[in-house]
Amino acid sequence: MATVRLENLRKEFDAGDIVAVDDVSITVEDGEFLTVVGPSGCGKSTTLRMVAGLERATNGRVYIGEKDVTDQSARKRDVAMVFQNYALYPHKTVFQNMAFGLRMSTDLSESERREKVEWAADMMGIGELLEQKPDELSGGQKQRVALGRAIVREPDVFLFDEPLSNLDAKLRVEMRTEIQRLQEELNITAIYVTHDQEEAMTMGDRMAILKDGVLQQIGAPKEVYRHPVNEFVGGFVGSPSMNFIDVLARPAGDAVALESEDGSFRYQTDSATIDTETQLTAGIRPEDVHVVDTDGIDATVDVVEPVGSDNYIHLDLATDFIVRVDSHVEPAIGDRITVDFDDRDLHLFDPDGEVVNADEQRLSALA
Ligand code: ATP
């Protein structure tokens, strides 16, 4: 077990034309499960590869435990990495695939190696596959072997690079739980890269969100979800995505009056104070909006999208405004309905996308 500390990590490609990772500092605590998430090309894999020693940092340091490993080769680092494409040796059996790393990096005897492989195979439920070759296995089984190969080494740190992306949706959900169980049982520090915000939210003790190589926010999933520090994080985390409406904000006594350009969205909030008229963006999550009888915002129903347990009601409200409701709420297209939301669920962002109403009071309300 070990902490992993990234200090001002930077990675440039093509002589500095591409900055893949830009001044990222993160400390992953001992035994913690950190998910790293962001859109394609945001620098997730490059960050992970620098921790693994597969990519050399242009600047900054990587520490595993107290040790500065920045200039150490991958082989010398006590980490095990699991890849999306499994990276198994096709001509070796499952047993040989799992034992290979042990042969290279330890001086265990053959019987000790066998014992360890059998222990890991047992843990992954693949004991009966040990004599098979990878091309005789399903995708899910191959990923179990790849996980078993990582476990068998009992590393200080697990690194996962989108390990479940090649699996079908049902298996992916099963394997998520399995990976979490393993990590908890073995209590090994883990960094898990994914582009799937739901995966990042459900698996991580904390999640780190990257955009254009820059760390946007790091925190417990619930904290990031409730208190995104900027518009990007607000929009990236949560599904369906947060609704955003451009509004003019005016001082109204101690409160702030918000109005969209077309006048369809009007709301008064106590969550911020301003001195002069300001252009802001209001962010409201679809699940934070409720259909009410009176006293709210009136809007016309454009589309009702059933997704099983819920309905997504699309409203013509300054934008395509989505409300997530129970599937029993089924207004007809063209109906006028009234919606409302709690002032605490309103996120206000300035023109740079930074949140402006995340005050102490709201943060302590969550705790
Ligand atoms: P994805 O989810 O698509 O894998 P990612 O967030 O993992 O994306 P990276 O693979 O880390 O992103 O890539 C970050 C940026 O660095 C991208 O613009 C990518 O094109 C670039 N990049 C990565 N590796 C190299 C390389 N070897 N040479 C040049 N550019 C690279």
Coordinates of C-alpha atoms and ligand atoms in Angstrom, one line a residue:
M1 CA 0.0 0.0 0.0
A2 CA 1.1 3.5 -0.7
T3 CA 0.1 7.1 -1.4
V4 CA 0.6 8.4 -4.9
R5 CA 1.5 12.0 -5.2
L6 CA 1.6 13.9 -8.5
E7 CA 3.3 17.2 -8.2
N8 CA 2.8 19.8 -11.0
L9 CA 2.8 17.1 -13.6
R10 CA 3.1 18.2 -17.2
K11 CA 3.4 16.3 -20.4
E12 CA 4.1 17.8 -23.8
F13 CA 4.1 16.0 -27.1
D14 CA 5.4 17.1 -30.5
A15 CA 8.0 19.5 -29.1
G16 CA 5.5 21.3 -27.0
D17 CA 2.8 21.7 -29.7
I18 CA 0.5 19.4 -27.7
V19 CA 0.2 19.9 -23.9
A20 CA -1.5 16.7 -22.9
V21 CA -1.3 17.2 -19.1
D22 CA -0.9 20.7 -17.7
D23 CA 0.4 21.2 -14.1
V24 CA -1.7 18.5 -12.5
S25 CA -1.2 18.0 -8.7
I26 CA -3.1 15.2 -7.0
T27 CA -2.5 13.1 -3.8
V28 CA -4.1 9.7 -3.8
E29 CA -4.3 8.5 -0.2
D30 CA -3.2 5.1 1.0
G31 CA -5.9 2.6 0.1
E32 CA -8.0 5.1 -1.7
F33 CA -9.9 4.5 -5.0
L34 CA -9.5 7.6 -7.2
T35 CA -11.3 7.8 -10.5
V36 CA -10.0 10.1 -13.2
V37 CA -12.6 11.2 -15.7
G38 CA -13.0 13.6 -18.6
P39 CA -13.8 13.7 -22.3
S40 CA -11.6 12.1 -24.9
G41 CA -8.2 13.7 -25.2
C42 CA -8.3 15.4 -21.8
G43 CA -5.1 13.7 -20.7
K44 CA -6.4 10.9 -18.5
S45 CA -4.4 8.1 -20.0
T46 CA -1.2 10.2 -20.3
T47 CA -1.5 11.0 -16.6
L48 CA -1.9 7.4 -15.7
R49 CA 0.9 6.3 -18.0
M50 CA 3.2 8.8 -16.2
V51 CA 2.3 7.1 -12.9
A52 CA 3.1 3.8 -14.4
G53 CA 6.4 4.9 -15.8
L54 CA 5.3 4.3 -19.4
E55 CA 5.5 7.9 -20.3
R56 CA 8.2 10.4 -19.2
A57 CA 7.0 13.6 -17.5
T58 CA 8.1 16.8 -19.2
N59 CA 7.9 18.5 -15.8
G60 CA 6.8 17.7 -12.3
R61 CA 7.3 14.7 -10.0
V62 CA 5.6 11.4 -9.3
Y63 CA 5.9 10.0 -5.8
I64 CA 4.8 6.5 -4.8
G65 CA 4.9 6.3 -1.0
E66 CA 7.8 8.6 0.0
K67 CA 9.8 7.6 -3.0
D68 CA 10.3 9.9 -5.9
V69 CA 9.9 7.5 -8.9
T70 CA 9.8 10.2 -11.6
D71 CA 13.0 8.9 -13.2
Q72 CA 12.4 5.2 -12.4
S73 CA 11.5 2.8 -15.2
A74 CA 8.1 1.1 -15.2
R75 CA 9.6 -2.2 -14.2
K76 CA 11.1 -0.8 -11.0
R77 CA 7.8 0.8 -9.9
D78 CA 5.6 -1.4 -7.7
V79 CA 2.4 -0.8 -9.8
A80 CA 0.2 -3.1 -11.8
M81 CA -1.8 -1.8 -14.8
V82 CA -4.9 -3.1 -16.3
F83 CA -5.7 -2.0 -19.9
Q84 CA -8.9 -1.8 -21.9
N85 CA -7.6 -4.3 -24.5
Y86 CA -6.5 -6.8 -21.8
A87 CA -2.9 -7.0 -23.2
L88 CA -2.6 -10.8 -22.7
Y89 CA 0.1 -12.8 -24.4
P90 CA -1.9 -14.8 -27.0
H91 CA 0.4 -17.8 -27.1
K92 CA 0.6 -18.3 -23.3
T93 CA -2.0 -20.0 -21.2
V94 CA -4.0 -18.1 -18.6
F95 CA -1.7 -19.6 -16.0
Q96 CA 1.4 -18.5 -17.9
N97 CA 0.0 -15.1 -18.4
M98 CA -0.6 -14.6 -14.8
A99 CA 2.7 -16.2 -13.7
F100 CA 4.8 -14.3 -16.2
G101 CA 5.2 -11.1 -14.2
L102 CA 6.1 -13.0 -11.1
R103 CA 8.8 -14.9 -12.9
M104 CA 10.3 -11.6 -14.2
S105 CA 10.1 -9.5 -11.0
T106 CA 10.4 -12.0 -8.1
D107 CA 12.6 -14.9 -7.2
L108 CA 9.7 -17.1 -6.0
S109 CA 10.1 -20.8 -6.6
E110 CA 7.8 -22.5 -9.2
S111 CA 5.6 -23.9 -6.5
E112 CA 5.3 -20.5 -4.7
R113 CA 4.3 -19.0 -8.1
R114 CA 1.7 -21.6 -8.7
E115 CA 0.3 -21.0 -5.2
K116 CA 0.0 -17.3 -5.8
V117 CA -1.5 -17.7 -9.3
E118 CA -4.1 -20.1 -7.9
W119 CA -4.9 -17.7 -5.1
A120 CA -5.5 -14.8 -7.6
A121 CA -7.4 -17.1 -10.0
D122 CA -9.6 -18.2 -7.2
M123 CA -10.3 -14.6 -6.2
M124 CA -11.3 -13.8 -9.8
G125 CA -13.3 -17.0 -10.2
I126 CA -11.2 -18.2 -13.1
G127 CA -9.6 -21.3 -11.5
E128 CA -10.9 -23.6 -14.2
L129 CA -9.5 -21.5 -17.0
L130 CA -5.9 -21.7 -16.1
E131 CA -4.9 -24.0 -19.0
Q132 CA -6.9 -22.1 -21.7
K133 CA -5.4 -19.7 -24.2
P134 CA -6.8 -16.1 -24.4
D135 CA -8.5 -16.6 -27.8
E136 CA -10.7 -19.3 -26.1
L137 CA -12.0 -16.8 -23.6
S138 CA -14.9 -14.3 -23.7
G139 CA -14.1 -10.6 -23.2
G140 CA -15.3 -10.7 -19.6
Q141 CA -13.1 -13.8 -18.9
K142 CA -10.1 -12.1 -20.6
Q143 CA -10.6 -9.0 -18.4
R144 CA -10.8 -11.3 -15.3
V145 CA -7.4 -12.8 -16.3
A146 CA -5.9 -9.3 -16.8
L147 CA -7.2 -8.4 -13.3
G148 CA -5.9 -11.7 -11.9
R149 CA -2.5 -10.9 -13.4
A150 CA -2.5 -7.5 -11.7
I151 CA -3.6 -9.0 -8.3
V152 CA -1.0 -11.8 -8.3
R153 CA 1.8 -9.3 -8.0
E154 CA 0.3 -7.7 -4.9
P155 CA 1.4 -4.3 -6.1
D156 CA 1.5 -1.1 -4.1
V157 CA -0.8 0.6 -6.6
F158 CA -3.4 -0.6 -9.2
L159 CA -3.7 1.5 -12.3
F160 CA -6.8 0.9 -14.5
D161 CA -7.1 2.4 -18.0
E162 CA -10.7 2.1 -19.1
P163 CA -10.6 -1.6 -18.2
L164 CA -14.3 -2.2 -18.8
S165 CA -14.9 -0.3 -22.1
N166 CA -14.9 -3.4 -24.2
L167 CA -17.5 -5.2 -22.2
D168 CA -21.3 -5.1 -22.7
A169 CA -23.3 -2.9 -20.4
K170 CA -24.5 -5.6 -18.1
L171 CA -21.1 -7.2 -17.6
R172 CA -19.6 -3.7 -17.1
V173 CA -21.8 -3.1 -14.2
E174 CA -21.0 -6.5 -12.7
M175 CA -17.3 -6.0 -13.1
R176 CA -17.4 -2.5 -11.5
T177 CA -18.7 -4.1 -8.3
E178 CA -16.1 -6.8 -8.6
I179 CA -13.2 -4.4 -9.0
Q180 CA -14.4 -2.4 -6.1
R181 CA -14.7 -5.5 -3.9
L182 CA -11.2 -6.6 -4.9
Q183 CA -9.7 -3.2 -4.2
E184 CA -11.3 -3.0 -0.8
E185 CA -10.4 -6.5 0.1
L186 CA -6.8 -6.1 -0.9
N187 CA -6.8 -2.5 0.3
I188 CA -4.5 -1.4 -2.6
T189 CA -4.4 2.2 -3.7
A190 CA -6.1 2.5 -7.1
I191 CA -6.3 5.1 -9.9
Y192 CA -9.0 4.3 -12.4
V193 CA -9.3 6.2 -15.7
T194 CA -12.7 6.3 -17.5
H195 CA -14.6 8.6 -19.8
D196 CA -17.8 7.4 -18.2
Q197 CA -18.9 9.8 -15.5
E198 CA -21.4 7.3 -14.1
E199 CA -18.6 4.8 -13.6
A200 CA -16.4 7.5 -12.1
M201 CA -19.1 8.5 -9.7
T202 CA -20.1 5.0 -8.6
M203 CA -16.6 3.6 -8.2
G204 CA -14.5 6.3 -6.8
D205 CA -14.0 7.3 -3.2
R206 CA -13.0 10.6 -4.9
M207 CA -13.1 11.6 -8.5
A208 CA -10.8 13.9 -10.4
I209 CA -12.2 15.7 -13.5
L210 CA -9.8 16.7 -16.2
K211 CA -10.4 19.0 -19.2
D212 CA -7.7 19.9 -21.8
G213 CA -5.0 18.5 -19.5
V214 CA -6.1 20.7 -16.6
L215 CA -7.5 19.4 -13.3
Q216 CA -10.9 21.0 -12.8
Q217 CA -12.0 19.5 -9.5
I218 CA -11.3 16.7 -7.2
G219 CA -13.6 15.5 -4.5
A220 CA -16.1 12.9 -3.3
P221 CA -18.6 12.1 -6.1
K222 CA -21.5 13.5 -4.1
E223 CA -19.6 16.7 -3.4
V224 CA -18.6 17.2 -7.0
Y225 CA -22.2 16.4 -8.1
R226 CA -23.8 18.9 -5.6
H227 CA -21.1 21.5 -5.8
P228 CA -19.4 21.7 -9.2
V229 CA -16.8 24.4 -9.2
N230 CA -17.5 25.4 -12.8
E231 CA -19.9 25.0 -15.7
F232 CA -17.8 22.3 -17.3
V233 CA -17.9 20.0 -14.3
G234 CA -21.6 20.8 -13.7
G235 CA -22.4 19.7 -17.3
F236 CA -20.1 16.7 -17.3
V237 CA -21.2 15.1 -14.1
G238 CA -24.8 13.8 -14.0
S239 CA -27.1 12.3 -16.5
P240 CA -29.1 13.7 -18.2
S241 CA -26.8 16.7 -18.2
M242 CA -27.5 19.9 -16.2
N243 CA -29.8 22.4 -17.9
F244 CA -28.0 25.7 -18.6
I245 CA -29.9 29.0 -19.3
D246 CA -28.3 32.3 -20.0
V247 CA -29.8 34.9 -17.7
L248 CA -29.6 38.5 -16.9
A249 CA -29.1 38.8 -13.1
R250 CA -30.3 42.0 -11.4
P251 CA -30.0 43.0 -7.7
A252 CA -33.4 42.7 -6.1
G253 CA -33.1 43.8 -2.5
D254 CA -31.0 41.1 -0.7
A255 CA -31.9 38.7 -3.5
V256 CA -31.0 38.4 -7.2
A257 CA -33.6 38.3 -9.9
L258 CA -32.8 36.1 -12.9
E259 CA -34.4 36.3 -16.3
S260 CA -33.7 34.7 -19.7
E261 CA -33.6 36.8 -22.8
D262 CA -36.9 35.5 -24.0
G263 CA -38.5 36.1 -20.6
S264 CA -39.7 32.5 -20.3
F265 CA -37.4 31.8 -17.3
R266 CA -37.8 34.0 -14.3
Y267 CA -36.5 33.2 -10.9
Q268 CA -35.5 34.9 -7.7
T269 CA -32.6 33.5 -5.7
D270 CA -31.1 34.2 -2.3
S271 CA -28.1 32.1 -3.1
A272 CA -26.0 35.0 -4.4
T273 CA -25.7 38.7 -4.1
I274 CA -24.7 41.1 -6.8
D275 CA -24.3 44.9 -7.0
T276 CA -25.0 45.5 -10.7
E277 CA -26.7 43.8 -13.6
T278 CA -24.6 40.8 -14.7
Q279 CA -24.9 38.2 -17.4
L280 CA -24.8 34.8 -15.8
T281 CA -25.6 31.2 -16.6
A282 CA -28.1 29.3 -14.4
G283 CA -27.5 25.6 -14.1
I284 CA -30.3 23.3 -12.8
R285 CA -30.2 19.5 -12.8
P286 CA -33.1 17.7 -14.5
E287 CA -33.7 15.7 -11.3
D288 CA -33.8 18.8 -9.1
V289 CA -36.9 20.2 -10.9
H290 CA -40.4 19.3 -9.8
V291 CA -43.8 19.6 -11.5
V292 CA -46.0 21.7 -9.3
D293 CA -49.6 22.9 -9.4
T294 CA -49.0 26.6 -8.9
D295 CA -46.2 29.0 -8.0
G296 CA -43.5 28.1 -10.3
I297 CA -42.3 28.6 -13.9
D298 CA -44.8 27.9 -16.6
A299 CA -43.6 26.1 -19.8
T300 CA -44.8 24.1 -22.7
V301 CA -44.1 20.4 -23.0
D302 CA -42.1 19.6 -26.2
V303 CA -41.3 15.9 -25.8
V304 CA -41.8 13.2 -23.2
E305 CA -39.1 10.7 -23.3
P306 CA -39.8 7.5 -21.3
V307 CA -36.6 5.7 -20.0
G308 CA -38.3 3.1 -17.8
S309 CA -38.5 4.2 -14.2
D310 CA -38.4 7.9 -15.2
N311 CA -39.7 10.2 -17.8
Y312 CA -37.6 13.0 -19.2
I313 CA -39.9 15.9 -20.0
H314 CA -38.4 18.3 -22.5
L315 CA -39.8 21.8 -22.0
D316 CA -39.6 24.8 -24.3
L317 CA -38.1 27.0 -21.5
A318 CA -35.4 29.3 -22.9
T319 CA -33.6 26.2 -24.1
D320 CA -34.4 22.5 -24.4
F321 CA -34.9 22.2 -20.7
I322 CA -35.2 18.7 -19.3
V323 CA -37.1 17.7 -16.2
R324 CA -36.6 14.2 -14.8
V325 CA -39.8 12.9 -13.2
D326 CA -41.3 9.6 -12.1
S327 CA -42.7 7.6 -15.0
H328 CA -46.2 8.1 -13.7
V329 CA -46.0 11.8 -14.5
E330 CA -47.0 11.9 -18.2
P331 CA -48.0 15.2 -19.6
A332 CA -49.1 15.4 -23.2
I333 CA -47.1 17.2 -25.8
G334 CA -48.2 20.9 -26.0
D335 CA -49.5 20.9 -22.4
R336 CA -48.6 23.9 -20.3
I337 CA -47.1 22.7 -17.0
T338 CA -45.6 24.5 -14.0
V339 CA -42.2 23.5 -12.6
D340 CA -40.1 24.6 -9.6
F341 CA -36.9 23.8 -7.9
D342 CA -35.2 24.4 -4.5
D343 CA -33.0 27.5 -4.4
R344 CA -30.2 25.3 -3.0
D345 CA -30.2 23.4 -6.3
L346 CA -29.5 26.4 -8.4
H347 CA -26.0 26.7 -9.7
L348 CA -24.9 30.1 -11.0
F349 CA -21.9 30.5 -13.2
D350 CA -20.1 33.7 -14.3
P351 CA -19.1 34.3 -18.0
D352 CA -15.8 32.4 -17.3
G353 CA -17.9 29.4 -16.2
E354 CA -16.8 29.7 -12.5
V355 CA -19.5 29.1 -9.9
V356 CA -20.6 32.2 -8.1
N357 CA -23.0 31.0 -5.5
A358 CA -21.1 28.2 -3.8
D359 CA -21.1 29.7 -0.3
E360 CA -20.1 28.2 3.0
Q361 CA -23.7 27.9 4.1
R362 CA -24.5 25.7 1.2
L363 CA -21.5 23.5 1.7
S364 CA -22.3 23.0 5.4
A365 CA -25.9 22.2 4.5
L366 CA -24.5 19.2 2.7
A367 CA -22.3 17.9 5.5
Ligands
ATP1 P1 -9.0 9.0 -24.5 O1 -10.2 8.8 -23.6 O2 -9.5 9.3 -25.9 O3 -8.0 7.9 -24.5 P2 -7.4 10.7 -22.8 O4 -8.1 11.6 -22.0 O5 -6.9 9.4 -22.2 O6 -8.3 10.3 -24.1 P3 -4.7 11.1 -23.7 O7 -4.7 9.8 -24.5 O8 -4.0 11.2 -22.5 O9 -6.2 11.5 -23.5 O10 -4.3 12.2 -24.7 C1 -4.2 13.6 -24.4 C2 -3.7 14.4 -25.6 O11 -2.4 14.1 -25.9 C3 -4.5 14.2 -26.8 O12 -4.6 15.4 -27.5 C4 -3.7 13.2 -27.6 O13 -3.9 13.3 -29.0 C5 -2.3 13.6 -27.2 N1 -1.3 12.5 -27.2 C6 -1.3 11.4 -26.5 N2 -0.3 10.6 -26.7 C7 0.4 11.2 -27.7 C8 1.6 10.8 -28.4 N3 2.3 9.7 -28.2 N4 2.0 11.7 -29.3 C9 1.4 12.9 -29.6 N5 0.2 13.2 -29.0 C10 -0.2 12.4 -28.0

